[in-house]
mmCIF file of C-alpha atoms and ligand atoms in Angstrom:
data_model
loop_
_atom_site.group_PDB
_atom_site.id
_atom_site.type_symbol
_atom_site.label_atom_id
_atom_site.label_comp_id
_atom_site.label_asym_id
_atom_site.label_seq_id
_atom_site.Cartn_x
_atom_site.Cartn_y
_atom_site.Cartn_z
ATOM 1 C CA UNK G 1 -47.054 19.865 -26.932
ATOM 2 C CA UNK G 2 -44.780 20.320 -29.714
ATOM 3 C CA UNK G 3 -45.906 19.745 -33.346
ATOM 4 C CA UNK G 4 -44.035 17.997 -36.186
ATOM 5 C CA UNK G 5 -44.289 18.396 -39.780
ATOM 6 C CA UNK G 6 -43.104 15.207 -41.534
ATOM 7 C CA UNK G 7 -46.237 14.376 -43.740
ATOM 8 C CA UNK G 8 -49.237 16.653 -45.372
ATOM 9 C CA UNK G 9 -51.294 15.128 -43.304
ATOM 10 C CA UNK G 10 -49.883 16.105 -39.601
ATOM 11 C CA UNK G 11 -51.854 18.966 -40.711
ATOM 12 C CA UNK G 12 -56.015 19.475 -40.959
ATOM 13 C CA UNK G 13 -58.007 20.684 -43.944
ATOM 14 C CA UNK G 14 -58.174 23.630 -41.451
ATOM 15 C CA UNK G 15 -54.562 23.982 -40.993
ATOM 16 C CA UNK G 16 -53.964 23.642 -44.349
ATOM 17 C CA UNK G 17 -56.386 26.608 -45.592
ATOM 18 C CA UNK G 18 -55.126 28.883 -42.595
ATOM 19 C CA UNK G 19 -51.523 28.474 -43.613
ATOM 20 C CA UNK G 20 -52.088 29.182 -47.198
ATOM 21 C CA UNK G 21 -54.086 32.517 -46.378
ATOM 22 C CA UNK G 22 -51.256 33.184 -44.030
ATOM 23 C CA UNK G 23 -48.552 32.358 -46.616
ATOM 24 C CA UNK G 24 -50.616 34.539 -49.119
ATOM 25 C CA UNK G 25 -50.393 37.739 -46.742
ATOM 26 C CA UNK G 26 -46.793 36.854 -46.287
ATOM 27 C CA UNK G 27 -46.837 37.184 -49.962
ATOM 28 C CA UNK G 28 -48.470 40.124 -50.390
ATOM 29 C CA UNK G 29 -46.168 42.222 -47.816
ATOM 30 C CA UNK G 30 -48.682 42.160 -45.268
ATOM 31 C CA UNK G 31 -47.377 41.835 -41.271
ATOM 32 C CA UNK G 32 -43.151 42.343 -42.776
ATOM 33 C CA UNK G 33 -42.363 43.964 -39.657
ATOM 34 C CA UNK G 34 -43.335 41.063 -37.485
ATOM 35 C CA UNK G 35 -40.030 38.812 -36.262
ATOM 36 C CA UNK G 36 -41.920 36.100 -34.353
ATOM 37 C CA UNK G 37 -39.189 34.019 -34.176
ATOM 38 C CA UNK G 38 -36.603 36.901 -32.957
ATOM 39 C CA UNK G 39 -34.061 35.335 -31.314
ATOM 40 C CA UNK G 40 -34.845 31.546 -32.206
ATOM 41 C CA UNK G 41 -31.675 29.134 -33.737
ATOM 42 C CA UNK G 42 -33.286 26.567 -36.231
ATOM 43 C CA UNK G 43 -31.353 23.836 -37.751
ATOM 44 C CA UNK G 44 -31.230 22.455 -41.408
ATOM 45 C CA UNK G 45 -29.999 19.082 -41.806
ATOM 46 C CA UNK G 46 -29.715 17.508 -44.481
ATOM 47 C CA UNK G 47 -28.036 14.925 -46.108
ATOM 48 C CA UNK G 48 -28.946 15.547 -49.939
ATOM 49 C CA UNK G 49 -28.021 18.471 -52.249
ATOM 50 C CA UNK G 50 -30.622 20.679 -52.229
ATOM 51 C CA UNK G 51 -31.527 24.681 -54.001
ATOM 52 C CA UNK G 52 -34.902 25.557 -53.188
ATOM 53 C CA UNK G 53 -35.626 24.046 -50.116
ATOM 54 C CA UNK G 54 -32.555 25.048 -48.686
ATOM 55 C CA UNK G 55 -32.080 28.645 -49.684
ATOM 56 C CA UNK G 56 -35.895 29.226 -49.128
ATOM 57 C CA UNK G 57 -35.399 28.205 -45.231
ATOM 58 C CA UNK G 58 -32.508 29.697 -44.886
ATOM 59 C CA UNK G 59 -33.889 32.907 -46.124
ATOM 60 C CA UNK G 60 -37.411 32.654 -44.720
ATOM 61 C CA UNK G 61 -36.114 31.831 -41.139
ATOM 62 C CA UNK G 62 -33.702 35.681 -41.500
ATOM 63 C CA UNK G 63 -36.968 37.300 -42.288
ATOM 64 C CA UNK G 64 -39.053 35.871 -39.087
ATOM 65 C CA UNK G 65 -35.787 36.862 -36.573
ATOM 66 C CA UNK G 66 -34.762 34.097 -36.673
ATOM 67 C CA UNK G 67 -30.774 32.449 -37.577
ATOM 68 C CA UNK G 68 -30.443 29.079 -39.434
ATOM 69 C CA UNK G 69 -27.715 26.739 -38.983
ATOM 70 C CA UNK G 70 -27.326 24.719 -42.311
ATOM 71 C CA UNK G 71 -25.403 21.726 -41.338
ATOM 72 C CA UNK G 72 -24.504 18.791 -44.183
ATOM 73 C CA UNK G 73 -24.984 15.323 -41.765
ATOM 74 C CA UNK G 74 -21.619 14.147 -43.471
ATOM 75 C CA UNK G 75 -19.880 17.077 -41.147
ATOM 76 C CA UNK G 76 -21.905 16.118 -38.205
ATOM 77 C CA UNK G 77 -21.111 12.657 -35.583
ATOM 78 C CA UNK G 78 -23.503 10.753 -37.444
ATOM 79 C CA UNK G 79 -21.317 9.887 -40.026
ATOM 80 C CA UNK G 80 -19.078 8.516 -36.867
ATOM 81 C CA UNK G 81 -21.792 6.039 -35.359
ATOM 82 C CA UNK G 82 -23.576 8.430 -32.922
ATOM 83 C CA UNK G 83 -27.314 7.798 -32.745
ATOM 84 C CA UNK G 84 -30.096 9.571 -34.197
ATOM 85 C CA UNK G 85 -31.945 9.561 -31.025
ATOM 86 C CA UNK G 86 -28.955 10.575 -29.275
ATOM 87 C CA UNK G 87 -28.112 13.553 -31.800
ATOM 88 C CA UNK G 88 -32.279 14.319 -31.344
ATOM 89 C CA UNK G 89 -31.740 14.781 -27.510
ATOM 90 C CA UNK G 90 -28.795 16.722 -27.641
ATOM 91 C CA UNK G 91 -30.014 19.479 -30.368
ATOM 92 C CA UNK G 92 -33.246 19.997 -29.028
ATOM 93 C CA UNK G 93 -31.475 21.456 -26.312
ATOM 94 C CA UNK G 94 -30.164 24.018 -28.402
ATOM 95 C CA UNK G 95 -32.786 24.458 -31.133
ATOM 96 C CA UNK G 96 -35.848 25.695 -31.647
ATOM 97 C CA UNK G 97 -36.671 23.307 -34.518
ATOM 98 C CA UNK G 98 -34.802 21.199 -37.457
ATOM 99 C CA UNK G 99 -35.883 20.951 -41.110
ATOM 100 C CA UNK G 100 -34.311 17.656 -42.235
ATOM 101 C CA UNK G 101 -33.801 16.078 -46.015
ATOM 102 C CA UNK G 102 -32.582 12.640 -45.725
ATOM 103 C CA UNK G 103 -33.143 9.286 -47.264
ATOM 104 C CA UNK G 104 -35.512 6.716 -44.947
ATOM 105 C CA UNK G 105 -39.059 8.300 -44.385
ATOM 106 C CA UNK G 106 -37.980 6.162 -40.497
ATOM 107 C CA UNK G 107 -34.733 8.225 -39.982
ATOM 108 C CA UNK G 108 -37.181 11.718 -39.561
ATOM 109 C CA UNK G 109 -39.786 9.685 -37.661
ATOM 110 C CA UNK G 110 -36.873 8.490 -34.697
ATOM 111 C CA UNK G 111 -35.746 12.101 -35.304
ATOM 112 C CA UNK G 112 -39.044 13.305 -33.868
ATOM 113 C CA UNK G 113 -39.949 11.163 -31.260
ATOM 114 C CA UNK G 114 -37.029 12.246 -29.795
ATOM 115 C CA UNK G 115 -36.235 15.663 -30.367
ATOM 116 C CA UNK G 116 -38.503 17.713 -27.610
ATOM 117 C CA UNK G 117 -38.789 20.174 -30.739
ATOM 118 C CA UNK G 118 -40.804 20.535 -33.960
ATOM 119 C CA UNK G 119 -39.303 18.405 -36.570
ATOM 120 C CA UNK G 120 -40.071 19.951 -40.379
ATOM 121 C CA UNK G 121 -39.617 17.241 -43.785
ATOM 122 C CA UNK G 122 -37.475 19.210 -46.123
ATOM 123 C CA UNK G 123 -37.552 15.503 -48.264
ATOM 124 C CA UNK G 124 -37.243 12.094 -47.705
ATOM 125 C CA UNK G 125 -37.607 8.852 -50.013
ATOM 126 C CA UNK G 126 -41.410 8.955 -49.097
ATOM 127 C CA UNK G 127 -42.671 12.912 -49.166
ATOM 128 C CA UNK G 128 -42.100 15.665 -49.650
ATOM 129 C CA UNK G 129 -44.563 17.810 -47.957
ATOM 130 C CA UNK G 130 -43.028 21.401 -48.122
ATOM 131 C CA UNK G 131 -43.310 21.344 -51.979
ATOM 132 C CA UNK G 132 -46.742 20.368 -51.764
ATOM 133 C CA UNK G 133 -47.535 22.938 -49.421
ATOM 134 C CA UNK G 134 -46.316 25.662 -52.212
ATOM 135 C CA UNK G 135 -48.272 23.806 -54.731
ATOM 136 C CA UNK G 136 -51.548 24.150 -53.458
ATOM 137 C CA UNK G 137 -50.702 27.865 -52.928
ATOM 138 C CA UNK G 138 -49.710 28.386 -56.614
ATOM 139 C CA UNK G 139 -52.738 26.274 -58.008
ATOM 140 C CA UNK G 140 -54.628 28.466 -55.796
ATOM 141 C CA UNK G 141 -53.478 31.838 -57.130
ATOM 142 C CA UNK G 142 -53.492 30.663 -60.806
ATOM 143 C CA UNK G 143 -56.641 28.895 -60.699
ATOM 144 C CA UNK G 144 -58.661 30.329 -57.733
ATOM 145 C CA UNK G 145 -59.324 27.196 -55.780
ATOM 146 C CA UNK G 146 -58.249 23.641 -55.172
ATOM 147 C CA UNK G 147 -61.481 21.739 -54.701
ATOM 148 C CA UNK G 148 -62.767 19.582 -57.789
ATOM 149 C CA UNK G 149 -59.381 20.954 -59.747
ATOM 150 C CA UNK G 150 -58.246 18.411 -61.708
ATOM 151 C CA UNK G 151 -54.361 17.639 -61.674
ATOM 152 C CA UNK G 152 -52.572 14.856 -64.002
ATOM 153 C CA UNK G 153 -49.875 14.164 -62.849
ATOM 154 C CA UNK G 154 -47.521 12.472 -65.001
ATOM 155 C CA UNK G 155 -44.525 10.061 -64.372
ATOM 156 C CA UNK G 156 -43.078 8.667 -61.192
ATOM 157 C CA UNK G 157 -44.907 8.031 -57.717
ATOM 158 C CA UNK G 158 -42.296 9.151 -55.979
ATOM 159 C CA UNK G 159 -41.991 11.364 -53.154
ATOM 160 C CA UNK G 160 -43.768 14.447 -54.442
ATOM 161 C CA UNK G 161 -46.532 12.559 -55.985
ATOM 162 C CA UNK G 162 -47.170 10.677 -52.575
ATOM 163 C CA UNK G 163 -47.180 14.520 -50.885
ATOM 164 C CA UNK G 164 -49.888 15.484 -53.966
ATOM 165 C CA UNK G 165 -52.260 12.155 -52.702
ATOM 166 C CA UNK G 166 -52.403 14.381 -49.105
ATOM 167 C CA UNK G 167 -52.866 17.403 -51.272
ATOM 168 C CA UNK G 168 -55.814 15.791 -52.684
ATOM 169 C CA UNK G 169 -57.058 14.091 -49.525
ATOM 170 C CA UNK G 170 -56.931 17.657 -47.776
ATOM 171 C CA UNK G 171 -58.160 20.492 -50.116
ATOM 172 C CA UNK G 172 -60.814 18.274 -52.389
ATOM 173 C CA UNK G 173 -58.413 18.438 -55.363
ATOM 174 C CA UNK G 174 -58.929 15.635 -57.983
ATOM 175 C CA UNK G 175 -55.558 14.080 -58.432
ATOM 176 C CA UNK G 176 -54.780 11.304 -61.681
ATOM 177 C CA UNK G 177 -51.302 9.785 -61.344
ATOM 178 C CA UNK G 178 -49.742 8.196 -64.719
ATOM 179 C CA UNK G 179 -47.473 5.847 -64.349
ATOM 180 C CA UNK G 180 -45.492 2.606 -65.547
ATOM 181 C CA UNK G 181 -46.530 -0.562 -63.714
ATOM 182 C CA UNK G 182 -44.426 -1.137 -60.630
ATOM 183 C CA UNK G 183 -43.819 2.644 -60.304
ATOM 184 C CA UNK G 184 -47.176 3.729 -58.490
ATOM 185 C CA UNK G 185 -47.323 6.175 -55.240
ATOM 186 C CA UNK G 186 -47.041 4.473 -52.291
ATOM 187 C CA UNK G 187 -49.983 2.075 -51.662
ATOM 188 C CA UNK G 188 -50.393 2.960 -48.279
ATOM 189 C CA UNK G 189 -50.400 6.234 -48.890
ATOM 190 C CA UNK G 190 -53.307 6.012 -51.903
ATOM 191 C CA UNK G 191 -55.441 3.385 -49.800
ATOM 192 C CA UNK G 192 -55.652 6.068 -46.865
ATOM 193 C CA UNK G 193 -56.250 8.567 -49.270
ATOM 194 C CA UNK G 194 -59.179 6.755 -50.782
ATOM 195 C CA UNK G 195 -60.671 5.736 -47.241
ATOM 196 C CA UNK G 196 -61.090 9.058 -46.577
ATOM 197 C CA UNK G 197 -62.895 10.323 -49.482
ATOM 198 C CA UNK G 198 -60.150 11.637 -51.839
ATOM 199 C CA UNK G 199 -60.697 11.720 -55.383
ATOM 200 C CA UNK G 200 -57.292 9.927 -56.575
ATOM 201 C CA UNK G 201 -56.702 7.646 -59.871
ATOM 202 C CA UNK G 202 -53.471 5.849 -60.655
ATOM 203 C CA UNK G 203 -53.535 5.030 -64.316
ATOM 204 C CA UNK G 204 -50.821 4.082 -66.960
ATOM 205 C CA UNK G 205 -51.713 6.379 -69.621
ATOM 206 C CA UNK G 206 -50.418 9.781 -69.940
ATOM 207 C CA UNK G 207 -52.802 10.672 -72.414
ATOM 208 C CA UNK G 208 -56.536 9.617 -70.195
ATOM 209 C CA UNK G 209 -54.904 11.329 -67.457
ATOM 210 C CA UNK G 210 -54.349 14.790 -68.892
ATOM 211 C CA UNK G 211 -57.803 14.677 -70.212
ATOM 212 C CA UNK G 212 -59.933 17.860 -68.675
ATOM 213 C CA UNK G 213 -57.283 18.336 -66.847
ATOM 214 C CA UNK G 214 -56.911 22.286 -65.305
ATOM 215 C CA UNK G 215 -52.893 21.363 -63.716
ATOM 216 C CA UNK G 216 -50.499 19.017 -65.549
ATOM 217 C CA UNK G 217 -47.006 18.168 -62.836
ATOM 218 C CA UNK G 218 -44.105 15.825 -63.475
ATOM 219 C CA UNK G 219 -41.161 15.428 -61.551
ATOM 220 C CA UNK G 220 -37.832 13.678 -62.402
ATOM 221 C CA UNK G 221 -37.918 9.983 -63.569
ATOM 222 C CA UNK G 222 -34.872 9.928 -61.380
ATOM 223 C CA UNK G 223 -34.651 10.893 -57.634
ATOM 224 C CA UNK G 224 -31.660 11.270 -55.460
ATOM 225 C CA UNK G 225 -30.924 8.043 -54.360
ATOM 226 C CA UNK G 226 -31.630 6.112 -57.105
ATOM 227 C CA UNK G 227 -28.373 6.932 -59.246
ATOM 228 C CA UNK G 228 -27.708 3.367 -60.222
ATOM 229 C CA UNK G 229 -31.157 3.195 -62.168
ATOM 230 C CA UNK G 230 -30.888 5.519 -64.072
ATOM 231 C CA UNK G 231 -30.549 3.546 -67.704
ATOM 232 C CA UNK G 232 -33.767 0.990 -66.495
ATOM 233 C CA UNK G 233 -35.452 4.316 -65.647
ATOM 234 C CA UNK G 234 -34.883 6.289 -68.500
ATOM 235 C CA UNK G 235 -35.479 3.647 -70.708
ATOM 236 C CA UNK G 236 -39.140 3.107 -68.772
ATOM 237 C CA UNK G 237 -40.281 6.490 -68.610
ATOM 238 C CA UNK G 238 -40.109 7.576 -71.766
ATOM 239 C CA UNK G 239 -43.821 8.113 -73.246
ATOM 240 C CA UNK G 240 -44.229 9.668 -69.619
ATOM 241 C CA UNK G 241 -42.711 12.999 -70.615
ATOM 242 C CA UNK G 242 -45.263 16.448 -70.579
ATOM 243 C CA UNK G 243 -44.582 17.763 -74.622
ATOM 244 C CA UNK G 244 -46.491 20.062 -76.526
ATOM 245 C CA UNK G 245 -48.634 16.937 -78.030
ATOM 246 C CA UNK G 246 -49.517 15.638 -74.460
ATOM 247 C CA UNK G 247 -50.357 19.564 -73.314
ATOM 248 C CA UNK G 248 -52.864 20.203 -76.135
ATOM 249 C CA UNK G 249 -55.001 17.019 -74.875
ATOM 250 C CA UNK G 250 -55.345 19.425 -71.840
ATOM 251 C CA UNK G 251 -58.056 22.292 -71.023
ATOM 252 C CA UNK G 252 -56.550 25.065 -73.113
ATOM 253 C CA UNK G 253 -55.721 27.226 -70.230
ATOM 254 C CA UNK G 254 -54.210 24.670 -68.127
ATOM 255 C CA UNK G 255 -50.997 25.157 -66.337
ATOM 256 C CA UNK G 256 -48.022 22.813 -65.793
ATOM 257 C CA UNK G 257 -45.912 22.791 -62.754
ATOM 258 C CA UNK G 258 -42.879 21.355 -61.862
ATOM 259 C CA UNK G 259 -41.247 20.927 -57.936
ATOM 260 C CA UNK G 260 -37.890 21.265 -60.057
ATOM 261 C CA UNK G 261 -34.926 20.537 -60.674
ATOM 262 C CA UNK G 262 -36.187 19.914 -64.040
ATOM 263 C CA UNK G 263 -33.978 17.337 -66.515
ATOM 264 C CA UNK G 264 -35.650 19.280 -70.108
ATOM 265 C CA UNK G 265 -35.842 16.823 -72.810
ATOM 266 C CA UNK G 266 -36.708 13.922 -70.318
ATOM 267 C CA UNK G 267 -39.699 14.089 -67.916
ATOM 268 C CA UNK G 268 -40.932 17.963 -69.772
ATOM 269 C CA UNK G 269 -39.174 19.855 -73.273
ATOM 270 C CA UNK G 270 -37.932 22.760 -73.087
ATOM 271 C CA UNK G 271 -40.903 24.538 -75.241
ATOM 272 C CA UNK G 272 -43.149 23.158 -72.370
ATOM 273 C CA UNK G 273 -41.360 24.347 -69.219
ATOM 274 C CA UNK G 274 -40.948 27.711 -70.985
ATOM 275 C CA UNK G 275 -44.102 27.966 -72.458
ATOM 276 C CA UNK G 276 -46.509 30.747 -70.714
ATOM 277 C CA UNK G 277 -48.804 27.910 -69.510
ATOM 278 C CA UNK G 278 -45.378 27.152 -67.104
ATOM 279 C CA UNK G 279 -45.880 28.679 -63.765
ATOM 280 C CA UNK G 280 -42.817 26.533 -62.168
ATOM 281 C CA UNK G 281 -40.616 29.978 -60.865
ATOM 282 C CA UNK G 282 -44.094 30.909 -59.318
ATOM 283 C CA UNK G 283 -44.173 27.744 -57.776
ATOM 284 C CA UNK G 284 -40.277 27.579 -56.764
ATOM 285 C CA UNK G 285 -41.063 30.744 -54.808
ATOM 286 C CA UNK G 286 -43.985 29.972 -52.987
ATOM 287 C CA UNK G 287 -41.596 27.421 -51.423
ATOM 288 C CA UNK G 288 -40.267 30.782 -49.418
ATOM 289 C CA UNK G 289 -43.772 32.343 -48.204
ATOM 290 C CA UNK G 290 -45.967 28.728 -47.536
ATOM 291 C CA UNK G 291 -42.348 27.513 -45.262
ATOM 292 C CA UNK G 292 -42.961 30.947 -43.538
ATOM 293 C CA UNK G 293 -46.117 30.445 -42.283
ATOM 294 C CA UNK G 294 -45.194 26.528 -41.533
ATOM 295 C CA UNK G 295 -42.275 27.899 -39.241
ATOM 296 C CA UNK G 296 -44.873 30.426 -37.794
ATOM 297 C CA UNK G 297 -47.716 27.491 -37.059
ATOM 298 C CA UNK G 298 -44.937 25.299 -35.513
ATOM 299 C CA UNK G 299 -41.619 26.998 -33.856
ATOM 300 C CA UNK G 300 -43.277 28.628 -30.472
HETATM 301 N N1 LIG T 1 -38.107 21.195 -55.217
HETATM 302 C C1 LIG T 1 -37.080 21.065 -54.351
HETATM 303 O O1 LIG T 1 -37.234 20.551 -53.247
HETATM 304 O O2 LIG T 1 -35.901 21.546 -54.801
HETATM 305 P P1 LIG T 1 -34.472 21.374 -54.120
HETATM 306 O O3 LIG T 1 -34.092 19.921 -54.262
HETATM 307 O O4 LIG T 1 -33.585 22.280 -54.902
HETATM 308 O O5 LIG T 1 -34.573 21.759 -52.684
HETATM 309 N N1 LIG T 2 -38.397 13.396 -56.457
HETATM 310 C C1 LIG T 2 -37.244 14.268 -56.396
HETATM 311 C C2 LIG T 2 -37.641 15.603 -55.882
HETATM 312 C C3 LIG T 2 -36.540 16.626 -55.848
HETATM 313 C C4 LIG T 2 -37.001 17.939 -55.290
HETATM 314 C C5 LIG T 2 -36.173 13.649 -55.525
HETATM 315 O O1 LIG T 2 -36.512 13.061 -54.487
HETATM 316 O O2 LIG T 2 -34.996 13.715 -55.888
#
């Protein structure tokens, strides 16, 4: 039975630790002569720009044997009318898996129900759980666990702050979200979180959330796709950036992540993002050795 990867929480608590001790020994250099995916083709799609997510695949795929095919959608028969399930049946024939980035959380859902092969979220409007997957690592190296850590997070409840609610759900991680009104994580999302047992807040103010916190994260007030709001957006976001002012309401040794790409001077300052509290090039390249172990979990 083939497994998929489209949320956090296709995976277990269990899952979750095993991968990020596997990811870690990755890491650390241990098992580099193993190929366990020698011979295997797996494709990228995807149909927004992309650095880390793509390059880290690509790369991480050479180093388990494996080749990846990086296809943008806008070169493939999609853009022509042919089907998503119809494009699913016909590349699982050739493929070993597909990482997708695309727009409508539903697009990688048909994608996997009928592709006969594991299905990996690079991104979509509603998660993205490969970044989380290299943020628990890095809080986990920086801060020697996840359970009862407390992360603000700061800004929009967007895709990566929806995959941090799983996060939280999975490892025992407290998670506060600050937001405007009308910009919260997805309700869903936080309700299922809640029901089973995870300690998340959502909260409008910046400065109650970073409070004790041992982890401050933002992301862009503006995510691909949402081009045209960008002046409503700006304009709404602005106490929500992570400054020096909003960092020294922190525990003194916290540290602040970013998935990245950053836009410095809007959601974090430059003196912030290059302060030595900053651990987001860490966190850009656990993207590489958490996807490895994902690939290794999944692609049989
Ligand atoms: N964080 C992240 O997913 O970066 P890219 O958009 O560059 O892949
Ligand atoms: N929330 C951002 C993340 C980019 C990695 C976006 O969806 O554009």
């Amino acid at each position: 039975m083939k497994k998929d990867f489209l949320t956090l929480s296709d995976l277990s608590s269990e899952e979750v630790t095993a991968l990020l001790d596997r990811a870690a020994a990755l890491k650390a250099g241990r098992d580099i002569s193993a190929c366990p995916l020698i011979g295997k083709s797996i494709g990228l799609l995807f149909d927004k720009t992309s650095t880390r997510t793509r390059i880290s695949f690509q790369t991480g795929i050479y180093q388990l044997g494996a080749q990846a095919i990086y296809i943008n959608t806008k070169d493939m028969q999609l853009g022509r009318g042919e089907t998503i399930e119809d494009t699913a049946r016909v590349l699982a024939r050739y493929l070993h898996g597909i990482v997708i980035r695309t727009y409508a959380h539903s697009t990688i859902e048909k994608l996997a129900q009928n592709a006969a092969i594991p299905v990996i979220n690079g991104l979509t409007d509603l998660h993205h759980p490969c970044q989380a997957l290299a943020d628990m690592l890095t809080v986990k190296e920086k801060k020697g666990r996840l359970k009862d850590i407390r992360m603000a997070y700061i800004g929009d409840g967007n895709n990566v702050a929806n995959s941090l609610i799983e996060a939280a759900l999975l490892t025992g991680m407290e998670l506060i979200v600050a937001c405007p009104h009308g910009y919260e994580p997805d309700r869903k999302i936080h309700e299922k979180a809640l029901s089973g047992g995870a300690k998340v807040k959502v909260i409008t103010s910046p400065e109650d959330a970073v409070k004790e916190a041992d982890v401050l994260y933002t992301d862009t007030w503006i995510s691909m796709g949402q081009e045209r709001e960008v002046e409503r957006r700006k304009k709404t976001f602005k106490g929500y950036q992570i400054n020096t002012d909003l960092l020294s309401l922190a525990k003194p040794d916290a540290i602040v992540m970013h998935c990245l790409p950053a836009h410095r001077g809007e959601e974090i300052t430059d003196d912030v993002i290059d302060s030595p509290q900053s651990v987001v090039i860490d966190q850009a390249e656990n993207r590489l050795h958490t996807q490895k172990a994902l690939l290794e979990m999944l692609i049989k």
